[in-house]
Amino acid sequence: MERVVEEVIQGRELASQLSKAFANRSLVVNGDDGGSAEGIVNKILGSFVNTLLIINGKESDQKFVSDQIQGNSSGVSGGSTGVSDGRGGGAYSSSWDANHEHAANIKSEDYNEEGISCKSTSTFKDRRGSYKRRTRGPLDGEDPLDQDTKASHSWTRDTPASNIDDSHAWRKYGKKVIHNAKHPRNYFRCTHKYDQACKATKQVQQVQDHPPVFRTTYYGTHTCRDYPKASELVLDCTSPRDSSKYISFDNANCLENKQEHFTSFASSSVKEEPIVKATSDHTVTSHNNHSSPSDYLLSHDDLMAFDSFWPMSEFSSSIDQYDRDDVFLKMIAES
DNA sequence: GAGATTTGACCACT
DNA sequence: AGTGGTCAAATCTC
C-alpha cells in the first residue's frame, strides 16, 4: 500500500508541476522533456498506471505498460500520427489514432516469414461462400453511424504476443492477406456482438519478426457486460458528504460518465479482482467474499489525488478530452 | 452439440 | 480493378 500512496502523491506533485508548466508556458527544462508538460503528463500517466497495477497485483507489468505510455506520448502531445511503423520509439508501443491513420499505415517492410497456422487438415469439398449475399447496408438494428464511430475511435497496441489478454472475449471472424504485408491480418469481433450488440472489433497483425511484434488495432468500444456486477467502482459510498464518486469499469457507462470526472475506467470483464479499500490512513483490506468481484473503494482524499492528475481546464492538445480519456481508459483496461 | 476457427466469396470503397 | 473488411458454410475442438 505504501507504493500506492507514493505513486498517488507523486502523481499529485506531477500534476502540480504540470499546472505550473502551463502557467508560464516555457516548458523546456535541462534539455530533456522531464520538465515539459508532455513529460509531466507521461510521468503522471505512469504513476497512475503504476498505482493501478500495484492495486491489481500486476506490478511486474509496470515496465511493459510504462513502455506503452512512452509510446503513446506522441499521441498525447499531438506531435505525430501516433501510429508508428514499428521502428520509431520503443519496440512495443501503444498509440491513439484520432485521425484514422491507423491500419492503413501498417506497411511493415520487415516481414520475412509466414506465421500462418494451418491446423486445418480438412478435405475440401468446399462450398464456402457459395451463397448469395444480400446487398450490404445498415443491417436491422445497426446504427448507420457505426462506420464513422468505428473509424474515429481506434486504438493500437503493439505487443510481443498475438494473444494478449485484454479481458474481453473475442471471436475470430476473418483473416486476410494484406497487400505489401508478409503476415496476414486477423479480424476479431466481440463474442457478444449478437447477443449484446457489442460493436467492438479488433485486428491483429504481426508487423515485425525479430523480435515479434503484433499490432492490435481496436475499433469501437465494448458495450457488452460479461460480468453483470463485475466492474463497478464505488468510492466510499458510505459517506454521502464525501460526494461519493462512482467508478464504473463498464465502457458504456464510462462514455457517459467521463465528462464529469476521470472516475471511470474502460472495460470490461474484470475477473476475480479483490476489493481494495483505501481509507484515509491508506490501509487496504482485501477479501474474497464480496458482492462484486472488482469493486474498489477509495476515500475521498485518495480520489482527490487522482482528480489532480487531470487539470483538464488548463490542458490543451491535439486530441480532445474524449480521446484523451479513452486512450487512458483503454490503457487501464488492458493493464 | 455448442462454440470457435477456417477460408473462399461477397461487398464497399478508392 | 485492386484492396480491405465482413459474411457465412464447412470444419475443428472441447
mmCIF file of C-alpha atoms in Angstrom, chain A:
data_model
loop_
_atom_site.group_PDB
_atom_site.id
_atom_site.type_symbol
_atom_site.label_atom_id
_atom_site.label_comp_id
_atom_site.label_asym_id
_atom_site.label_seq_id
_atom_site.Cartn_x
_atom_site.Cartn_y
_atom_site.Cartn_z
ATOM 1 C CA MET A 1 0.000 0.000 0.000
ATOM 2 C CA GLU A 2 2.909 2.293 0.606
ATOM 3 C CA ARG A 3 3.700 2.052 -3.042
ATOM 4 C CA VAL A 4 0.200 3.085 -3.866
ATOM 5 C CA VAL A 5 0.447 6.091 -1.617
ATOM 6 C CA GLU A 6 3.792 7.020 -3.068
ATOM 7 C CA GLU A 7 2.504 6.809 -6.563
ATOM 8 C CA VAL A 8 -0.565 8.835 -5.721
ATOM 9 C CA ILE A 9 1.477 11.502 -4.024
ATOM 10 C CA GLN A 10 3.911 11.566 -6.877
ATOM 11 C CA GLY A 11 1.060 11.938 -9.273
ATOM 12 C CA ARG A 12 -0.292 14.859 -7.351
ATOM 13 C CA GLU A 13 3.086 16.539 -7.338
ATOM 14 C CA LEU A 14 3.479 15.981 -11.032
ATOM 15 C CA ALA A 15 0.074 17.397 -11.691
ATOM 16 C CA SER A 16 1.086 20.424 -9.736
ATOM 17 C CA GLN A 17 4.196 20.757 -11.856
ATOM 18 C CA LEU A 18 2.077 20.472 -14.917
ATOM 19 C CA SER A 19 -0.111 23.312 -13.807
ATOM 20 C CA LYS A 20 2.962 25.437 -13.264
ATOM 21 C CA ALA A 21 4.338 24.429 -16.608
ATOM 22 C CA PHE A 22 1.216 25.581 -18.313
ATOM 23 C CA ALA A 23 1.187 28.706 -16.255
ATOM 24 C CA ASN A 24 4.425 30.045 -17.643
ATOM 25 C CA ARG A 25 4.344 28.196 -20.973
ATOM 26 C CA SER A 26 8.118 27.906 -21.036
ATOM 27 C CA LEU A 27 8.415 24.227 -20.789
ATOM 28 C CA VAL A 28 11.894 23.098 -21.699
ATOM 29 C CA VAL A 29 13.978 22.220 -18.743
ATOM 30 C CA ASN A 30 17.505 20.862 -18.799
ATOM 31 C CA GLY A 31 17.294 19.637 -22.290
ATOM 32 C CA ASP A 32 15.032 16.712 -21.660
ATOM 33 C CA ASP A 33 11.327 16.684 -21.506
ATOM 34 C CA GLY A 34 11.200 15.897 -17.850
ATOM 35 C CA GLY A 35 10.018 19.363 -17.100
ATOM 36 C CA SER A 36 7.826 19.831 -20.111
ATOM 37 C CA ALA A 37 4.115 19.455 -19.971
ATOM 38 C CA GLU A 38 4.457 16.464 -22.183
ATOM 39 C CA GLY A 39 6.997 14.823 -19.996
ATOM 40 C CA ILE A 40 4.999 15.553 -16.910
ATOM 41 C CA VAL A 41 1.901 14.124 -18.454
ATOM 42 C CA ASN A 42 3.790 10.956 -19.220
ATOM 43 C CA LYS A 43 5.045 10.755 -15.707
ATOM 44 C CA ILE A 44 1.574 11.275 -14.388
ATOM 45 C CA LEU A 45 0.241 8.558 -16.578
ATOM 46 C CA GLY A 46 2.998 6.272 -15.496
ATOM 47 C CA SER A 47 2.371 6.992 -11.892
ATOM 48 C CA PHE A 48 -1.324 6.442 -12.231
ATOM 49 C CA VAL A 49 -0.890 3.189 -14.064
ATOM 50 C CA ASN A 50 1.717 2.018 -11.605
ATOM 51 C CA THR A 51 -0.754 2.659 -8.853
ATOM 52 C CA LEU A 52 -3.422 0.625 -10.500
ATOM 53 C CA LEU A 53 -1.006 -2.144 -11.293
ATOM 54 C CA ILE A 54 0.032 -2.287 -7.714
ATOM 55 C CA ILE A 55 -3.583 -2.411 -6.670
ATOM 56 C CA ASN A 56 -4.196 -5.167 -9.114
ATOM 57 C CA GLY A 57 -1.120 -7.078 -8.107
ATOM 58 C CA LYS A 58 0.392 -6.697 -11.509
ATOM 59 C CA GLU A 59 3.360 -4.661 -10.559
ATOM 60 C CA SER A 60 5.545 -6.853 -12.680
ATOM 61 C CA ASP A 61 3.799 -5.454 -15.694
ATOM 62 C CA GLN A 62 4.909 -1.967 -14.931
ATOM 63 C CA LYS A 63 7.789 -1.922 -17.307
ATOM 64 C CA PHE A 64 5.701 -3.055 -20.184
ATOM 65 C CA VAL A 65 2.904 -0.624 -19.538
ATOM 66 C CA SER A 66 5.349 2.145 -18.943
ATOM 67 C CA ASP A 67 6.831 1.492 -22.318
ATOM 68 C CA GLN A 68 3.412 1.707 -23.789
ATOM 69 C CA ILE A 69 2.796 5.031 -22.173
ATOM 70 C CA GLN A 70 6.013 6.338 -23.575
ATOM 71 C CA GLY A 71 4.988 5.141 -26.942
ATOM 72 C CA ASN A 72 1.746 6.947 -26.520
ATOM 73 C CA SER A 73 3.327 10.241 -25.691
ATOM 74 C CA SER A 74 3.330 11.433 -29.244
ATOM 75 C CA GLY A 75 -0.353 10.956 -29.369
ATOM 76 C CA VAL A 76 -0.923 12.845 -26.201
ATOM 77 C CA SER A 77 1.209 15.685 -27.308
ATOM 78 C CA GLY A 78 -0.246 15.645 -30.757
ATOM 79 C CA GLY A 79 3.227 15.681 -32.199
ATOM 80 C CA SER A 80 2.837 12.939 -34.720
ATOM 81 C CA THR A 81 0.466 10.473 -36.200
ATOM 82 C CA GLY A 82 0.524 8.338 -33.134
ATOM 83 C CA VAL A 83 0.882 5.178 -35.157
ATOM 84 C CA SER A 84 4.419 4.206 -35.654
ATOM 85 C CA ASP A 85 5.714 1.847 -38.232
ATOM 86 C CA GLY A 86 7.243 -0.204 -35.508
ATOM 87 C CA ARG A 87 10.594 1.437 -35.735
ATOM 88 C CA GLY A 88 10.118 4.735 -34.037
ATOM 89 C CA GLY A 89 10.343 4.811 -30.298
ATOM 90 C CA GLY A 90 10.197 1.660 -28.268
ATOM 91 C CA ALA A 91 9.841 -1.763 -29.624
ATOM 92 C CA TYR A 92 6.350 -2.039 -28.252
ATOM 93 C CA SER A 93 4.085 0.864 -28.171
ATOM 94 C CA SER A 94 0.529 1.896 -27.889
ATOM 95 C CA SER A 95 -0.866 4.696 -29.817
ATOM 96 C CA TRP A 96 -4.046 6.575 -30.131
ATOM 97 C CA ASP A 97 -5.351 7.321 -33.503
ATOM 98 C CA ALA A 98 -7.915 10.020 -33.754
ATOM 99 C CA ASN A 99 -7.143 10.788 -37.339
ATOM 100 C CA HIS A 100 -7.844 7.451 -38.961
ATOM 101 C CA GLU A 101 -4.285 6.814 -39.931
ATOM 102 C CA HIS A 102 -4.068 3.553 -38.155
ATOM 103 C CA ALA A 103 -4.394 0.346 -40.052
ATOM 104 C CA ALA A 104 -3.871 1.858 -43.425
ATOM 105 C CA ASN A 105 -0.416 2.824 -42.350
ATOM 106 C CA ILE A 106 0.572 -0.626 -41.359
ATOM 107 C CA LYS A 107 3.066 -1.398 -44.030
ATOM 108 C CA SER A 108 5.942 -3.052 -42.387
ATOM 109 C CA GLU A 109 8.913 -3.776 -44.544
ATOM 110 C CA ASP A 110 10.433 -6.114 -42.070
ATOM 111 C CA TYR A 111 8.409 -9.196 -42.709
ATOM 112 C CA ASN A 112 10.382 -12.230 -43.597
ATOM 113 C CA GLU A 113 8.409 -15.256 -42.666
ATOM 114 C CA GLU A 114 4.929 -16.553 -42.855
ATOM 115 C CA GLY A 115 3.448 -17.254 -39.490
ATOM 116 C CA ILE A 116 0.151 -18.627 -40.565
ATOM 117 C CA SER A 117 -1.015 -21.522 -38.552
ATOM 118 C CA CYS A 118 -2.522 -24.327 -40.501
ATOM 119 C CA LYS A 119 -4.217 -26.619 -38.119
ATOM 120 C CA SER A 120 -6.912 -27.495 -40.531
ATOM 121 C CA THR A 121 -6.405 -30.659 -42.428
ATOM 122 C CA SER A 122 -9.788 -30.670 -43.914
ATOM 123 C CA THR A 123 -10.528 -32.385 -47.135
ATOM 124 C CA PHE A 124 -12.119 -29.745 -49.237
ATOM 125 C CA LYS A 125 -15.299 -30.350 -50.948
ATOM 126 C CA ASP A 126 -15.826 -26.782 -50.013
ATOM 127 C CA ARG A 127 -18.925 -24.840 -50.686
ATOM 128 C CA ARG A 128 -17.828 -21.929 -48.552
ATOM 129 C CA GLY A 129 -19.018 -18.678 -49.857
ATOM 130 C CA SER A 130 -21.237 -20.251 -52.418
ATOM 131 C CA TYR A 131 -24.205 -18.246 -51.375
ATOM 132 C CA LYS A 132 -25.969 -15.180 -52.467
ATOM 133 C CA ARG A 133 -25.122 -12.264 -50.289
ATOM 134 C CA ARG A 134 -27.595 -9.547 -49.644
ATOM 135 C CA THR A 135 -26.771 -6.019 -50.539
ATOM 136 C CA ARG A 136 -24.908 -4.538 -47.698
ATOM 137 C CA GLY A 137 -26.209 -1.546 -45.856
ATOM 138 C CA PRO A 138 -27.160 -0.749 -42.319
ATOM 139 C CA LEU A 139 -28.488 -4.010 -41.018
ATOM 140 C CA ASP A 140 -31.541 -4.260 -38.883
ATOM 141 C CA GLY A 141 -30.722 -2.576 -35.648
ATOM 142 C CA GLU A 142 -27.420 -1.379 -36.941
ATOM 143 C CA ASP A 143 -26.625 2.212 -36.353
ATOM 144 C CA PRO A 144 -25.757 3.929 -39.630
ATOM 145 C CA LEU A 145 -23.223 5.963 -37.719
ATOM 146 C CA ASP A 146 -21.324 2.906 -36.694
ATOM 147 C CA GLN A 147 -18.902 3.222 -39.530
ATOM 148 C CA ASP A 148 -17.974 6.730 -38.532
ATOM 149 C CA THR A 149 -17.776 5.725 -34.936
ATOM 150 C CA LYS A 150 -15.511 2.871 -35.804
ATOM 151 C CA ALA A 151 -13.336 4.971 -38.000
ATOM 152 C CA SER A 152 -12.929 7.718 -35.496
ATOM 153 C CA HIS A 153 -12.236 5.632 -32.413
ATOM 154 C CA SER A 154 -9.405 3.261 -32.891
ATOM 155 C CA TRP A 155 -6.608 2.308 -30.663
ATOM 156 C CA THR A 156 -3.499 0.387 -31.471
ATOM 157 C CA ARG A 157 -1.310 -1.642 -29.250
ATOM 158 C CA ASP A 158 1.908 -3.390 -30.066
ATOM 159 C CA THR A 159 2.727 -6.489 -28.128
ATOM 160 C CA PRO A 160 5.271 -9.274 -28.303
ATOM 161 C CA ALA A 161 2.489 -11.832 -28.396
ATOM 162 C CA SER A 162 -0.576 -12.056 -30.537
ATOM 163 C CA ASN A 163 -2.813 -13.496 -27.900
ATOM 164 C CA ILE A 164 -2.725 -10.725 -25.387
ATOM 165 C CA ASP A 165 -5.293 -10.871 -22.662
ATOM 166 C CA ASP A 166 -7.336 -7.716 -22.774
ATOM 167 C CA SER A 167 -10.100 -9.098 -20.614
ATOM 168 C CA HIS A 168 -12.529 -9.372 -23.452
ATOM 169 C CA ALA A 169 -13.850 -12.383 -25.241
ATOM 170 C CA TRP A 170 -13.016 -12.166 -28.911
ATOM 171 C CA ARG A 171 -14.070 -14.313 -31.757
ATOM 172 C CA LYS A 172 -12.070 -14.532 -34.910
ATOM 173 C CA TYR A 173 -14.125 -13.973 -37.984
ATOM 174 C CA GLY A 174 -11.639 -13.469 -40.718
ATOM 175 C CA LYS A 175 -8.087 -13.487 -41.886
ATOM 176 C CA LYS A 176 -6.796 -11.513 -44.790
ATOM 177 C CA VAL A 177 -3.526 -11.293 -46.585
ATOM 178 C CA ILE A 178 -2.716 -7.645 -46.763
ATOM 179 C CA HIS A 179 -1.045 -6.068 -49.707
ATOM 180 C CA ASN A 180 2.667 -5.436 -49.091
ATOM 181 C CA ALA A 181 2.483 -7.285 -45.835
ATOM 182 C CA LYS A 182 4.040 -10.639 -45.264
ATOM 183 C CA HIS A 183 1.811 -11.554 -42.402
ATOM 184 C CA PRO A 184 -1.933 -11.861 -42.692
ATOM 185 C CA ARG A 185 -4.222 -9.685 -40.699
ATOM 186 C CA ASN A 186 -6.624 -11.386 -38.362
ATOM 187 C CA TYR A 187 -10.040 -9.992 -37.652
ATOM 188 C CA PHE A 188 -11.827 -10.379 -34.377
ATOM 189 C CA ARG A 189 -15.183 -9.272 -33.117
ATOM 190 C CA CYS A 190 -16.569 -9.266 -29.640
ATOM 191 C CA THR A 191 -18.123 -12.576 -28.725
ATOM 192 C CA HIS A 192 -21.202 -10.663 -27.636
ATOM 193 C CA LYS A 193 -21.694 -8.963 -30.949
ATOM 194 C CA TYR A 194 -25.019 -10.589 -31.475
ATOM 195 C CA ASP A 195 -26.344 -11.372 -28.044
ATOM 196 C CA GLN A 196 -25.486 -7.963 -26.657
ATOM 197 C CA ALA A 197 -24.957 -5.962 -29.819
ATOM 198 C CA CYS A 198 -21.419 -5.175 -28.796
ATOM 199 C CA LYS A 199 -19.723 -3.432 -31.681
ATOM 200 C CA ALA A 200 -16.142 -3.750 -30.589
ATOM 201 C CA THR A 201 -13.738 -5.298 -33.055
ATOM 202 C CA LYS A 202 -10.032 -5.635 -33.298
ATOM 203 C CA GLN A 203 -7.442 -6.512 -35.872
ATOM 204 C CA VAL A 204 -4.205 -8.272 -35.110
ATOM 205 C CA GLN A 205 -1.279 -8.343 -37.430
ATOM 206 C CA GLN A 206 2.337 -9.213 -36.982
ATOM 207 C CA VAL A 207 4.317 -6.193 -38.010
ATOM 208 C CA GLN A 208 7.796 -7.268 -37.028
ATOM 209 C CA ASP A 209 9.614 -10.538 -36.787
ATOM 210 C CA HIS A 210 12.634 -10.007 -34.638
ATOM 211 C CA PRO A 211 11.515 -9.543 -32.042
ATOM 212 C CA PRO A 212 7.967 -10.474 -32.934
ATOM 213 C CA VAL A 213 5.654 -7.556 -32.638
ATOM 214 C CA PHE A 214 1.930 -7.934 -33.064
ATOM 215 C CA ARG A 215 -0.081 -4.841 -33.696
ATOM 216 C CA THR A 216 -3.585 -4.955 -32.350
ATOM 217 C CA THR A 217 -5.949 -2.271 -33.523
ATOM 218 C CA TYR A 218 -9.109 -1.900 -31.557
ATOM 219 C CA TYR A 219 -12.205 -0.386 -33.048
ATOM 220 C CA GLY A 220 -15.212 0.732 -31.171
ATOM 221 C CA THR A 221 -15.942 0.291 -27.543
ATOM 222 C CA HIS A 222 -17.369 -2.618 -25.704
ATOM 223 C CA THR A 223 -20.972 -2.289 -24.733
ATOM 224 C CA CYS A 224 -21.208 -5.844 -23.573
ATOM 225 C CA ARG A 225 -21.264 -6.925 -19.994
ATOM 226 C CA ASP A 226 -19.560 -10.200 -19.411
ATOM 227 C CA TYR A 227 -19.962 -9.997 -15.722
ATOM 228 C CA PRO A 228 -23.042 -8.044 -14.826
ATOM 229 C CA LYS A 229 -21.848 -6.877 -11.468
ATOM 230 C CA ALA A 230 -18.239 -7.195 -12.200
ATOM 231 C CA SER A 231 -16.828 -3.844 -12.591
ATOM 232 C CA GLU A 232 -18.224 -1.174 -10.556
ATOM 233 C CA LEU A 233 -16.048 1.005 -8.541
ATOM 234 C CA VAL A 234 -17.828 2.643 -5.687
ATOM 235 C CA LEU A 235 -15.920 5.272 -3.884
ATOM 236 C CA ASP A 236 -16.679 5.393 -0.253
ATOM 237 C CA CYS A 237 -20.396 5.493 -0.763
ATOM 238 C CA THR A 238 -20.938 5.012 2.898
ATOM 239 C CA SER A 239 -20.338 8.642 3.448
ATOM 240 C CA PRO A 240 -22.705 10.814 1.465
ATOM 241 C CA ARG A 241 -20.994 14.012 2.387
ATOM 242 C CA ASP A 242 -17.908 12.873 0.602
ATOM 243 C CA SER A 243 -19.584 13.477 -2.661
ATOM 244 C CA SER A 244 -19.163 9.851 -3.498
ATOM 245 C CA LYS A 245 -17.790 9.120 -6.853
ATOM 246 C CA TYR A 246 -18.839 6.166 -8.787
ATOM 247 C CA ILE A 247 -16.323 4.443 -10.914
ATOM 248 C CA SER A 248 -17.540 2.004 -13.451
ATOM 249 C CA PHE A 249 -15.407 -0.366 -15.432
ATOM 250 C CA ASP A 250 -18.057 -0.620 -17.981
ATOM 251 C CA ASN A 251 -17.325 1.022 -21.244
ATOM 252 C CA ALA A 252 -20.816 2.097 -21.995
ATOM 253 C CA ASN A 253 -21.016 3.797 -18.689
ATOM 254 C CA CYS A 254 -17.659 5.338 -18.969
ATOM 255 C CA LEU A 255 -18.573 7.014 -22.155
ATOM 256 C CA GLU A 256 -21.465 8.607 -20.460
ATOM 257 C CA ASN A 257 -19.793 9.449 -17.244
ATOM 258 C CA LYS A 258 -16.385 10.583 -18.115
ATOM 259 C CA GLN A 259 -17.324 14.124 -18.743
ATOM 260 C CA GLU A 260 -17.903 14.606 -15.094
ATOM 261 C CA HIS A 261 -14.627 13.375 -13.802
ATOM 262 C CA PHE A 262 -11.928 10.977 -14.581
ATOM 263 C CA THR A 263 -13.534 8.432 -12.420
ATOM 264 C CA SER A 264 -14.391 5.734 -14.832
ATOM 265 C CA PHE A 265 -12.116 3.242 -16.417
ATOM 266 C CA ALA A 266 -12.713 1.325 -19.533
ATOM 267 C CA SER A 267 -13.616 -2.279 -19.645
ATOM 268 C CA SER A 268 -14.622 -4.940 -19.065
ATOM 269 C CA SER A 269 -14.837 -8.319 -17.757
ATOM 270 C CA VAL A 270 -12.620 -7.963 -14.785
ATOM 271 C CA LYS A 271 -12.355 -11.327 -13.212
ATOM 272 C CA GLU A 272 -11.950 -12.083 -9.583
ATOM 273 C CA GLU A 273 -10.259 -8.900 -8.669
ATOM 274 C CA PRO A 274 -10.087 -8.238 -4.993
ATOM 275 C CA ILE A 275 -11.753 -5.374 -3.298
ATOM 276 C CA VAL A 276 -9.260 -2.732 -2.435
ATOM 277 C CA LYS A 277 -10.447 -0.381 0.143
ATOM 278 C CA ALA A 278 -8.239 2.543 0.820
ATOM 279 C CA THR A 279 -9.158 4.528 3.836
ATOM 280 C CA SER A 280 -7.885 7.860 4.886
ATOM 281 C CA ASP A 281 -4.930 6.270 6.622
ATOM 282 C CA HIS A 282 -4.127 4.401 3.424
ATOM 283 C CA THR A 283 -4.713 0.911 4.619
ATOM 284 C CA VAL A 284 -6.028 -1.788 2.445
ATOM 285 C CA THR A 285 -8.425 -4.524 3.183
ATOM 286 C CA SER A 286 -8.694 -7.259 0.674
ATOM 287 C CA HIS A 287 -11.036 -10.162 0.847
ATOM 288 C CA ASN A 288 -12.794 -12.551 -1.403
ATOM 289 C CA ASN A 289 -16.385 -12.917 -0.309
ATOM 290 C CA HIS A 290 -17.625 -9.691 -1.706
ATOM 291 C CA SER A 291 -20.654 -8.930 -3.692
ATOM 292 C CA SER A 292 -18.857 -7.546 -6.664
ATOM 293 C CA PRO A 293 -15.599 -9.047 -7.747
ATOM 294 C CA SER A 294 -13.889 -5.898 -8.760
ATOM 295 C CA ASP A 295 -15.106 -3.151 -6.556
ATOM 296 C CA TYR A 296 -12.603 -0.665 -5.435
ATOM 297 C CA LEU A 297 -13.239 1.580 -2.532
ATOM 298 C CA LEU A 298 -11.188 4.666 -2.190
ATOM 299 C CA SER A 299 -11.505 7.508 0.162
ATOM 300 C CA HIS A 300 -12.215 10.974 -0.999
ATOM 301 C CA ASP A 301 -8.690 12.055 -0.166
ATOM 302 C CA ASP A 302 -7.247 9.382 -2.301
ATOM 303 C CA LEU A 303 -9.570 10.236 -5.070
ATOM 304 C CA MET A 304 -8.529 13.840 -4.974
ATOM 305 C CA ALA A 305 -5.064 12.777 -5.883
ATOM 306 C CA PHE A 306 -6.408 11.084 -8.946
ATOM 307 C CA ASP A 307 -8.530 14.056 -9.788
ATOM 308 C CA SER A 308 -5.479 16.211 -9.712
ATOM 309 C CA PHE A 309 -3.922 14.097 -12.385
ATOM 310 C CA TRP A 310 -6.037 15.772 -14.987
ATOM 311 C CA PRO A 311 -6.155 19.514 -14.837
ATOM 312 C CA MET A 312 -8.369 19.432 -17.848
ATOM 313 C CA SER A 313 -9.295 23.036 -17.867
ATOM 314 C CA GLU A 314 -5.707 24.011 -18.433
ATOM 315 C CA PHE A 315 -4.705 21.223 -20.680
ATOM 316 C CA SER A 316 -4.729 21.586 -24.377
ATOM 317 C CA SER A 317 -3.589 19.205 -27.017
ATOM 318 C CA SER A 318 -4.403 17.954 -30.426
ATOM 319 C CA ILE A 319 -6.766 15.368 -29.112
ATOM 320 C CA ASP A 320 -9.887 16.296 -27.327
ATOM 321 C CA GLN A 321 -10.802 15.257 -23.889
ATOM 322 C CA TYR A 322 -12.853 12.399 -25.113
ATOM 323 C CA ASP A 323 -9.937 10.915 -26.943
ATOM 324 C CA ARG A 324 -7.542 11.530 -24.160
ATOM 325 C CA ASP A 325 -9.824 9.848 -21.707
ATOM 326 C CA ASP A 326 -10.435 6.994 -23.992
ATOM 327 C CA VAL A 327 -6.763 6.402 -24.535
ATOM 328 C CA PHE A 328 -6.220 6.138 -20.884
ATOM 329 C CA LEU A 329 -9.351 4.182 -20.260
ATOM 330 C CA LYS A 330 -8.288 1.594 -22.707
ATOM 331 C CA MET A 331 -4.801 1.569 -21.401
ATOM 332 C CA ILE A 332 -6.054 0.888 -17.932
ATOM 333 C CA ALA A 333 -8.421 -1.735 -19.178
ATOM 334 C CA GLU A 334 -5.628 -3.533 -20.876
ATOM 335 C CA SER A 335 -3.334 -3.302 -17.940
#
